[in-house]
Amino acid sequence: MVENIQRVAQEIEEAQLTSAAELEQFRIAYIGRKGRIADLFNNLKEVAPEQRREVGQQLNTLKNRAQERFDMAQEQLAGAADTAGDTGFDFSLPTVPNTLGTRHPLSLVRREIVRIFERIGFNVAEGPEMEDDWHNFSALNFPENHPAREMQDTFFLSENKDKLLRTHTSTVQVRLMENNQPPLRSIMPGRVYRNEAISARAHMVFHQVEGLYVNTGVSFKDLKETLYYFAKEMFGQGTEIRFRPSFFPFTEPSAEIDITCFICKGEGCNICKGSGWVEIGGSGMVDPAVLQSSGIDPKTYSGFAFGMGIERISMLKYQIKDLRLFTENDVRFLRQFEGVI
């Protein structure tokens, strides 16, 4: 036992304590609860009773010496660090307070859109941003020669054009119909991509929210009442709305949805192209071919679909004149929405 104490004492004196790592190894090896000195104390009961007092004193001396070496080395390392880090900085200067961020206007508008549609029974569905040709084009009745299938309009991820970044969230509608049976009532908010030149009115990446309702006896009247409700809840009861006949491959009949331009109050500006009206989306009755390709019997069920840009709605709601502000990350722009709940 005495020989073991002497051996450990020699190791403590010879230990190199010139770095934080060596100091930590020393602490674990000799001072810690499972270290060498703790083991010696545990073995004290094996020492003859007449020698136990003397050996115990030696162990206490060894323990104190180990702690002394540890404390001295720790002070030396701390002093060296302070000296190396002394750059003349005045630590009495006041601190810079932490500033809290705010929600992005697109997040605020998306949340409000979801709340409005949830109140009339719509749930939220999501899908992948990287899609295949079937879900993005073929299942939605796009012909093979449609302009949207060209490289200048779509970001394709493979040479055979089967993999691409989705150009609309209608892909989620297809997946919803493929995996569920009516009644279906969902909205699909998300990010979409199109190969467009960036300007005050267009961007290569933007956000859409689309809606789908499929059931028995669904009519165009149901579509109009749903969108009237949404527009008045989002923009106010005095909002003027109009439907214009249009064409989309996946709906028949189809209509564009316009509301009064909130930026120019109907007088004409660069956002509304001088018309006083701003298109917020497209809509229509789901084409029977789309229902059938997704496994739903068009003779039994009918449905409507709509889609709109979240950026466009945000620009109208908060009177933002340039679409590029949403992606420039200018804190001066974002701080304007601190009070929005």
Short mmCIF file of C-alpha atoms in Angstrom, two decimals, residues 102-254:
data_model
loop_
_atom_site.label_atom_id
_atom_site.label_comp_id
_atom_site.label_asym_id
_atom_site.label_seq_id
_atom_site.Cartn_x
_atom_site.Cartn_y
_atom_site.Cartn_z
CA THR A 102 -40.28 39.71 -36.50
CA ARG A 103 -42.35 37.44 -38.69
CA HIS A 104 -41.85 37.81 -42.43
CA PRO A 105 -44.87 39.38 -44.19
CA LEU A 106 -45.24 36.26 -46.35
CA SER A 107 -45.48 34.13 -43.21
CA LEU A 108 -48.07 36.51 -41.75
CA VAL A 109 -50.22 36.39 -44.89
CA ARG A 110 -49.89 32.63 -45.25
CA ARG A 111 -51.04 32.15 -41.66
CA GLU A 112 -54.03 34.44 -42.20
CA ILE A 113 -55.00 32.60 -45.41
CA VAL A 114 -54.88 29.27 -43.59
CA ARG A 115 -57.04 30.63 -40.75
CA ILE A 116 -59.68 31.98 -43.15
CA PHE A 117 -60.07 28.70 -45.02
CA GLU A 118 -59.93 26.62 -41.84
CA ARG A 119 -63.04 28.44 -40.64
CA ILE A 120 -65.01 27.00 -43.58
CA GLY A 121 -63.71 23.44 -43.27
CA PHE A 122 -60.50 23.35 -45.31
CA ASN A 123 -57.43 21.56 -43.97
CA VAL A 124 -53.79 22.00 -45.04
CA ALA A 125 -52.02 19.51 -47.34
CA GLU A 126 -48.34 19.59 -48.36
CA GLY A 127 -46.13 17.86 -50.91
CA PRO A 128 -42.55 17.76 -52.27
CA GLU A 129 -40.99 20.71 -54.10
CA MET A 130 -39.05 18.39 -56.42
CA GLU A 131 -41.60 16.67 -58.63
CA ASP A 132 -41.98 14.41 -61.66
CA ASP A 133 -43.66 15.06 -64.99
CA TRP A 134 -46.78 13.10 -64.07
CA HIS A 135 -47.74 15.10 -61.00
CA ASN A 136 -46.68 18.48 -62.39
CA PHE A 137 -48.01 18.19 -65.97
CA SER A 138 -49.49 14.93 -67.29
CA ALA A 139 -52.00 14.26 -64.51
CA LEU A 140 -53.15 17.88 -64.79
CA ASN A 141 -54.05 17.57 -68.46
CA PHE A 142 -51.08 19.54 -69.85
CA PRO A 143 -50.48 18.52 -73.50
CA GLU A 144 -46.95 17.51 -74.50
CA ASN A 145 -46.44 20.70 -76.55
CA HIS A 146 -47.58 23.06 -73.78
CA PRO A 147 -45.19 26.05 -73.29
CA ALA A 148 -44.83 25.28 -69.57
CA ARG A 149 -42.92 22.13 -70.50
CA GLU A 150 -40.14 24.17 -72.16
CA MET A 151 -36.77 24.87 -70.54
CA GLN A 152 -37.34 28.63 -70.61
CA ASP A 153 -40.40 28.27 -68.37
CA THR A 154 -39.48 25.40 -66.01
CA PHE A 155 -36.43 24.35 -64.03
CA PHE A 156 -35.82 20.72 -65.06
CA LEU A 157 -33.51 18.55 -62.94
CA SER A 158 -32.89 15.77 -65.48
CA GLU A 159 -32.13 15.61 -69.20
CA ASN A 160 -35.28 13.65 -69.96
CA LYS A 161 -37.34 16.36 -68.21
CA ASP A 162 -38.94 13.87 -65.82
CA LYS A 163 -37.58 15.57 -62.68
CA LEU A 164 -38.24 19.25 -62.07
CA LEU A 165 -38.90 21.93 -59.48
CA ARG A 166 -42.67 22.19 -59.20
CA THR A 167 -44.18 25.13 -61.05
CA HIS A 168 -47.37 25.18 -58.96
CA THR A 169 -48.81 23.50 -55.88
CA SER A 170 -51.43 21.76 -58.04
CA THR A 171 -49.09 18.77 -57.72
CA VAL A 172 -50.32 18.40 -54.14
CA GLN A 173 -53.91 18.28 -55.41
CA VAL A 174 -53.02 15.31 -57.63
CA ARG A 175 -51.32 13.49 -54.77
CA LEU A 176 -54.28 14.20 -52.51
CA MET A 177 -56.77 12.76 -55.01
CA GLU A 178 -54.56 9.74 -55.73
CA ASN A 179 -54.33 8.75 -52.06
CA ASN A 180 -57.78 9.74 -50.76
CA GLN A 181 -61.40 9.41 -51.75
CA PRO A 182 -63.94 12.27 -51.68
CA PRO A 183 -65.07 14.32 -49.95
CA LEU A 184 -61.81 16.32 -50.17
CA ARG A 185 -61.47 19.89 -48.95
CA SER A 186 -57.89 21.16 -48.62
CA ILE A 187 -55.61 24.09 -49.32
CA MET A 188 -51.98 23.65 -50.39
CA PRO A 189 -49.61 26.50 -49.49
CA GLY A 190 -45.97 26.22 -50.56
CA ARG A 191 -42.97 27.41 -52.55
CA VAL A 192 -42.90 27.07 -56.35
CA TYR A 193 -40.32 27.80 -59.07
CA ARG A 194 -40.48 29.20 -62.60
CA ASN A 195 -37.75 30.31 -64.98
CA GLU A 196 -38.68 33.99 -65.09
CA ALA A 197 -36.76 37.26 -65.12
CA ILE A 198 -36.80 38.96 -61.71
CA SER A 199 -38.67 42.27 -61.66
CA ALA A 200 -41.07 44.30 -59.50
CA ARG A 201 -43.88 41.92 -60.49
CA ALA A 202 -42.15 38.55 -61.04
CA HIS A 203 -39.58 36.26 -59.45
CA MET A 204 -38.04 32.87 -60.14
CA VAL A 205 -39.17 31.58 -56.72
CA PHE A 206 -42.44 32.55 -55.07
CA HIS A 207 -45.24 31.16 -52.93
CA GLN A 208 -48.67 29.88 -53.87
CA VAL A 209 -51.71 28.64 -52.04
CA GLU A 210 -54.12 26.42 -53.94
CA GLY A 211 -57.41 24.92 -52.89
CA LEU A 212 -59.40 21.85 -53.85
CA TYR A 213 -62.94 20.75 -53.02
CA VAL A 214 -64.26 17.48 -54.45
CA ASN A 215 -67.62 15.99 -53.51
CA THR A 216 -70.98 15.13 -55.02
CA GLY A 217 -72.92 18.06 -56.41
CA VAL A 218 -70.14 20.67 -56.28
CA SER A 219 -70.92 23.59 -58.62
CA PHE A 220 -69.35 26.82 -59.87
CA LYS A 221 -71.62 28.67 -57.44
CA ASP A 222 -69.81 26.95 -54.56
CA LEU A 223 -66.51 28.14 -56.01
CA LYS A 224 -67.67 31.75 -56.33
CA GLU A 225 -69.11 31.91 -52.82
CA THR A 226 -65.92 30.42 -51.36
CA LEU A 227 -63.71 32.98 -53.08
CA TYR A 228 -66.06 35.88 -52.31
CA TYR A 229 -65.85 34.90 -48.66
CA PHE A 230 -62.06 34.69 -48.76
CA ALA A 231 -61.53 38.03 -50.51
CA LYS A 232 -63.81 39.93 -48.15
CA GLU A 233 -62.25 38.31 -45.07
CA MET A 234 -58.72 39.05 -46.31
CA PHE A 235 -59.17 42.55 -47.74
CA GLY A 236 -62.33 43.86 -46.10
CA GLN A 237 -66.05 43.74 -46.71
CA GLY A 238 -65.89 46.65 -49.17
CA THR A 239 -63.57 44.78 -51.55
CA GLU A 240 -64.77 44.62 -55.15
CA ILE A 241 -64.28 41.29 -56.90
CA ARG A 242 -64.69 40.18 -60.48
CA PHE A 243 -64.37 36.89 -62.34
CA ARG A 244 -63.02 36.84 -65.91
CA PRO A 245 -63.36 33.84 -68.24
CA SER A 246 -60.01 32.16 -68.77
CA PHE A 247 -58.42 28.83 -69.66
CA PHE A 248 -56.40 26.37 -67.62
CA PRO A 249 -55.65 22.80 -68.77
CA PHE A 250 -56.85 21.31 -65.49
CA THR A 251 -60.17 23.19 -65.02
CA GLU A 252 -63.27 23.64 -67.19
CA PRO A 253 -64.82 26.20 -67.09
CA SER A 254 -62.05 28.47 -65.76
#
